Short mmCIF file of C-alpha atoms in Angstrom, two decimals:
data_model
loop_
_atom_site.label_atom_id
_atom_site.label_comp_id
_atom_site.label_asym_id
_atom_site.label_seq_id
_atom_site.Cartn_x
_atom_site.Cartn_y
_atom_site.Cartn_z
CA UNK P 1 108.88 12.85 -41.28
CA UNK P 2 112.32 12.57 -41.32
CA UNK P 3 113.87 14.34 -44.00
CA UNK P 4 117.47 14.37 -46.01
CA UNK P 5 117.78 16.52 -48.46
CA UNK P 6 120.39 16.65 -51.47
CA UNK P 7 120.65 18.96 -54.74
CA UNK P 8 119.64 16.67 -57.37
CA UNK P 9 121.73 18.11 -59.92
CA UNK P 10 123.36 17.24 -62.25
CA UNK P 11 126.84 18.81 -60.85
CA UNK P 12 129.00 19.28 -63.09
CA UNK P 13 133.02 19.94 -63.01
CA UNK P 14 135.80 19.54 -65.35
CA UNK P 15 138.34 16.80 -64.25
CA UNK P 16 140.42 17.54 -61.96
CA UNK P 17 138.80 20.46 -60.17
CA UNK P 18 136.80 19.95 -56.17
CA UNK P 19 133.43 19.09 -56.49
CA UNK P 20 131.10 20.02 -53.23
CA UNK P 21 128.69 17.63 -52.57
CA UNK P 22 125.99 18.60 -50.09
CA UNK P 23 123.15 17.26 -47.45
CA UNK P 24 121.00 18.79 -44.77
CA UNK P 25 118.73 16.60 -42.94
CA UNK P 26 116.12 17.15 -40.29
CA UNK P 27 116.12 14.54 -37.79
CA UNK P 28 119.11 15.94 -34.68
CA UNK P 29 119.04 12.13 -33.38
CA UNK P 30 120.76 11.59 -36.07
CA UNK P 31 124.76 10.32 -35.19
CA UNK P 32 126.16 9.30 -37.94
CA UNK P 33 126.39 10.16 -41.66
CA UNK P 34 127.01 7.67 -44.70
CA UNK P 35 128.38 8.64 -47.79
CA UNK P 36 127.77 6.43 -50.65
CA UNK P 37 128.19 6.78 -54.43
CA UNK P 38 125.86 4.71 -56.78
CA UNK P 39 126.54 3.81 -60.80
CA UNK P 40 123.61 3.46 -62.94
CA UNK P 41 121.52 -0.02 -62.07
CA UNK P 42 124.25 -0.70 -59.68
CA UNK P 43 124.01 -1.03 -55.60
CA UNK P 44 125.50 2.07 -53.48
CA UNK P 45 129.16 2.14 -52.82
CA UNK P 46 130.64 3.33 -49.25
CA UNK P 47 132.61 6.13 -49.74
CA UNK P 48 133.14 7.06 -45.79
CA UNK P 49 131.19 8.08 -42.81
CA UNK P 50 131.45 10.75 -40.38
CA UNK P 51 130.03 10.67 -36.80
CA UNK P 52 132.13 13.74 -34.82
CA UNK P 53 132.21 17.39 -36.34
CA UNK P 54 134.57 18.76 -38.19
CA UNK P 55 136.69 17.42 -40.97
CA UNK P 56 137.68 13.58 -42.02
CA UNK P 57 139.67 12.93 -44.84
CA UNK P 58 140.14 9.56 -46.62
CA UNK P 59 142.36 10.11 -49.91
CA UNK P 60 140.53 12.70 -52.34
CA UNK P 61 137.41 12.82 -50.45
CA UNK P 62 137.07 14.94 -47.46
CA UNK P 63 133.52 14.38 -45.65
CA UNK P 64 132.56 17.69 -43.31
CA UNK P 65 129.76 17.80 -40.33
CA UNK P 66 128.06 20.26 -38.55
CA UNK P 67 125.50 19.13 -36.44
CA UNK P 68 124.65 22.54 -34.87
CA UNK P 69 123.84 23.63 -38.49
CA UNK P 70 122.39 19.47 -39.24
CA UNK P 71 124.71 20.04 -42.31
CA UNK P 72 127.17 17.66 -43.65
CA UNK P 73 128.91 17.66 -47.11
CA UNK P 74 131.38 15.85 -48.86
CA UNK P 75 134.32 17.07 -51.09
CA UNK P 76 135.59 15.47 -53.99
CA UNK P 77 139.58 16.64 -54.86
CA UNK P 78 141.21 16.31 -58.34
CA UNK P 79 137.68 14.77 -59.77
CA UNK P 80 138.14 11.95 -62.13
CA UNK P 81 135.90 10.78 -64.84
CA UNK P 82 135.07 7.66 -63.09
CA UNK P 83 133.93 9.57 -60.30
CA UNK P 84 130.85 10.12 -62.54
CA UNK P 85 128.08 8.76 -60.24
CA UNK P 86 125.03 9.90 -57.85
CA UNK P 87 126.40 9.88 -54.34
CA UNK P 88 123.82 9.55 -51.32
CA UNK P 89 124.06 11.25 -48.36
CA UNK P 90 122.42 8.60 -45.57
CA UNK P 91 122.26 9.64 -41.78
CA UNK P 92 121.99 6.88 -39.32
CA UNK P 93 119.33 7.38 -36.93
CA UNK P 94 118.00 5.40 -34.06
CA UNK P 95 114.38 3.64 -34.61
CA UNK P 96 114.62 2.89 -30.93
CA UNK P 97 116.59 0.68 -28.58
CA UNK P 98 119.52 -0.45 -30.18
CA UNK P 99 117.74 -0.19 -33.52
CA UNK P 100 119.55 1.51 -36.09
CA UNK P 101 119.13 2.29 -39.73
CA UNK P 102 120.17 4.68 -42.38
CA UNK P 103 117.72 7.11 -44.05
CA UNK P 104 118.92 7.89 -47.68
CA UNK P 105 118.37 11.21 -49.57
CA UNK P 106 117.67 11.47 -52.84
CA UNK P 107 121.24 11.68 -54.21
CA UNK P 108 123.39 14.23 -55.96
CA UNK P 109 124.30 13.18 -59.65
CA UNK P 110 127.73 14.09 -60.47
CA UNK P 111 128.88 14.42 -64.17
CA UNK P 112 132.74 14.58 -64.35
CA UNK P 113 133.74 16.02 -67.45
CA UNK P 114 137.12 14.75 -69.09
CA UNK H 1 135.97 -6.78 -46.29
CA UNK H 2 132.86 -8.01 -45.95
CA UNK H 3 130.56 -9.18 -48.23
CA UNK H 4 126.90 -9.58 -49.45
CA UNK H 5 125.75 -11.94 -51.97
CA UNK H 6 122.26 -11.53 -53.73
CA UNK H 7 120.76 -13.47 -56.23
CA UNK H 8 119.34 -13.41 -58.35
CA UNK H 9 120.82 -10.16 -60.26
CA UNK H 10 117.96 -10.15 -62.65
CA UNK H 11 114.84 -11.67 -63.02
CA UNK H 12 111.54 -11.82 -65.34
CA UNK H 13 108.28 -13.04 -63.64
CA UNK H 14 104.42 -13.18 -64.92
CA UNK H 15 102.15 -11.20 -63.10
CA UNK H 16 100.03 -13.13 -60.10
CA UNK H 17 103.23 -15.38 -59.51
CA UNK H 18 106.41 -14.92 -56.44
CA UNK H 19 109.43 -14.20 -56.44
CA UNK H 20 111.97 -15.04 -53.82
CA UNK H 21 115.16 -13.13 -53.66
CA UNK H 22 118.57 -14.46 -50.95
CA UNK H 23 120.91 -12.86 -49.87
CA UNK H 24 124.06 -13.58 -47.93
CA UNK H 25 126.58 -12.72 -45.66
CA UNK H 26 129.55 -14.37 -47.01
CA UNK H 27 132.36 -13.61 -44.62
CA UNK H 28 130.55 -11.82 -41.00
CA UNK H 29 127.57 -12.80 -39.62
CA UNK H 30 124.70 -10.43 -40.32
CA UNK H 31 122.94 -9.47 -37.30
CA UNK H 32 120.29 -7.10 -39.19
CA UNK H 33 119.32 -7.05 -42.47
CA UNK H 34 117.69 -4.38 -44.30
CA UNK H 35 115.74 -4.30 -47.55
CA UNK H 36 115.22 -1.51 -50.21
CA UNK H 37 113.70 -0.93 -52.92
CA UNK H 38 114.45 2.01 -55.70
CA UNK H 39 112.43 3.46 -58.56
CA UNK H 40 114.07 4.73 -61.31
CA UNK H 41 115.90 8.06 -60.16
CA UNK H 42 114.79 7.78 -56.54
CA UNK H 43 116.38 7.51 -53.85
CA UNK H 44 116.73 3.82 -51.78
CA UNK H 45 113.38 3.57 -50.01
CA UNK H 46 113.82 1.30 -46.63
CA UNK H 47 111.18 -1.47 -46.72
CA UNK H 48 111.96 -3.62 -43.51
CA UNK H 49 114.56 -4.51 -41.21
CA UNK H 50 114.68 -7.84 -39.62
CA UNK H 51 117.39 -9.35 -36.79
CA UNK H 52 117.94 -12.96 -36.73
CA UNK H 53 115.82 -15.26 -35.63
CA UNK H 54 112.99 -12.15 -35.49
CA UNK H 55 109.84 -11.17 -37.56
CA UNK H 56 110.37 -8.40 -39.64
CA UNK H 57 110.03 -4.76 -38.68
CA UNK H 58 108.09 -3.04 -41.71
CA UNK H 59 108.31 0.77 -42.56
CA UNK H 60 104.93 2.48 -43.22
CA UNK H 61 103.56 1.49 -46.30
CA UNK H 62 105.13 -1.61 -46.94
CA UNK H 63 102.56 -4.34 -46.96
CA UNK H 64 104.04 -7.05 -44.73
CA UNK H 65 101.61 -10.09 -46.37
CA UNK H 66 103.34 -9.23 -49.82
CA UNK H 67 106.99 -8.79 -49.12
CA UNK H 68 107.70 -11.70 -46.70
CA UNK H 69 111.15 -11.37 -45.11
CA UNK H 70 112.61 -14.44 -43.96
CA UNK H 71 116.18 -13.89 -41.77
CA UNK H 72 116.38 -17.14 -40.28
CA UNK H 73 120.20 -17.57 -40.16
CA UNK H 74 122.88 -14.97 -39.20
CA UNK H 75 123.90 -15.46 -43.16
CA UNK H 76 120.69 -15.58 -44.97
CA UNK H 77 117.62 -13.48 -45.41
CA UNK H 78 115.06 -13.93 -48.14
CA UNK H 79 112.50 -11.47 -49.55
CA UNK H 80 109.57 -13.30 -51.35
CA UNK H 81 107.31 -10.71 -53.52
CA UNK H 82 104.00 -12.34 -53.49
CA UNK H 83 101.39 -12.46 -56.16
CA UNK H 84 103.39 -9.84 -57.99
CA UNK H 85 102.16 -7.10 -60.33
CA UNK H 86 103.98 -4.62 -62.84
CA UNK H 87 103.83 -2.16 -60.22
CA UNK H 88 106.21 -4.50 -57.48
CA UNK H 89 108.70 -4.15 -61.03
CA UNK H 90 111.50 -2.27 -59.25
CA UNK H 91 115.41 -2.43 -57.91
CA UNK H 92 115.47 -4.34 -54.90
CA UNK H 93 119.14 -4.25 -52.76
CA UNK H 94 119.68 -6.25 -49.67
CA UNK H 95 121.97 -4.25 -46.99
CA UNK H 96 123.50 -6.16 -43.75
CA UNK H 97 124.71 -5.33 -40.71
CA UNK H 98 127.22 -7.13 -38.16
CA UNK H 99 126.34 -5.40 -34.73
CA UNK H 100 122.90 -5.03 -32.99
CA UNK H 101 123.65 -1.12 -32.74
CA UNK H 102 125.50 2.02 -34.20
CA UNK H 103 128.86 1.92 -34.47
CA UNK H 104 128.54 -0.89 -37.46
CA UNK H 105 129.18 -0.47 -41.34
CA UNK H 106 126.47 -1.39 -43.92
CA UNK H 107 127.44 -3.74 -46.49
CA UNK H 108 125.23 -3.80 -49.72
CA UNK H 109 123.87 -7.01 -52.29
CA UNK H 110 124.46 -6.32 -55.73
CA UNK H 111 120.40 -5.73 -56.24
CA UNK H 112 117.98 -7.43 -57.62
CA UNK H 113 116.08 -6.11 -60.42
CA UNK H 114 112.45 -7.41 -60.99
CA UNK H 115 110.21 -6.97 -63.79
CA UNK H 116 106.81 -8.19 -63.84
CA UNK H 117 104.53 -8.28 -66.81
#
């Protein structure tokens, strides 16, 4: 069984402060890692994806890998109230061949208080 | 960027009947599409991924005689719930992907949510 696992939460930080998002996951095929953020009865978002270790920063968000440690996390800077959401950590693993699909956890909700 | 179209957004059906749900690549050709379905407060739950022109590849537990996948064109696949019941009532999301392999980004359908009573 391969496994991704996510605090459920809720998280929750005043505005403007770093929120710490974070996923561990089980299967070491795995080679890249999807962040997503979901809204309430809404499809998932693409926040970024990391596939080499270490830091990668797109604007506030910072995703971080370690694959040694099958640990990857993602930060949230200067949190905003619209950043209210459950965001899903989803490695990409290989099925086999060139198949390749993403295997979602169960999502951290994160409450952004104004 | 790229984008997937799913419809219908919503939709109501009596229990025994189908339910057919598209959705489309609008601006890249979708080599691989994936479907999901999500409870409430659970996580996406991968039902099947097909490639063009290919049957369906079904994760365990998904009964491949109820949810037919159809991705006949590099733009459109179709999920048809068969003979539903109030227990198919869920969020179903269409994903696509442009490449065969790795390397590709995901791009998600609005979602489709079903209720059957």
């Amino acid at each position: 069984q391969k496994e991704v696992e996510q605090n459920s939460g809720p998280l929750s930080v005043p505005e403007g402060a770093i929120a710490s998002l974070n996923c561990t996951y089980s299967d070491r095929g795995s080679q890249s890692f999807f962040w997503y953020r979901q809204y309430s009865g809404k499809s998932p978002e693409l926040i970024m994806f990391i596939y080499s270790n270490g830091d990668k920063e797109d604007g506030r968000f910072t995703a971080q890998l370690n694959k040694a440690s099958q640990y990857v996390s993602l930060l949230i800077r200067d949190s905003q109230p619209s950043d209210s959401a459950t965001y899903l950590c989803a490695p990409q693993l290989n099925s086999g061949g060139s198949n390749y699909k993403l295997t979602f956890g169960k999502g951290t909700l994160l409450t952004v208080n104004p | 960027g790229a984008v997937v179209s799913q419809h219908p957004s919503r939709v109501i059906c009596k229990s025994g009947t189908s339910v057919k749900i598209e959705c489309r690549s609008l601006d890249f050709q979708a080599t691989t599409m994936f479907w999901y379905r999500q409870f409430p407060k659970k996580s996406l739950m991968l039902m099947a991924t097909s490639n063009e022109g290919s049957k369906a590849t079904y994760e365990q537990g998904v009964e491949k005689d109820k949810f037919l996948i159809n991705h006949a064109s590099l733009t459109l696949s179709t999920l048809t719930v068969t003979s539903a019941h109030p227990e198919d009532s869920s969020f179903y999301i269409c994903s696509a992907r442009e490449g065969w392999a790795g390397g590709y980004g995901y791009t998600f359908g609005s979602g489709t949510r079903l209720t059957v009573v």
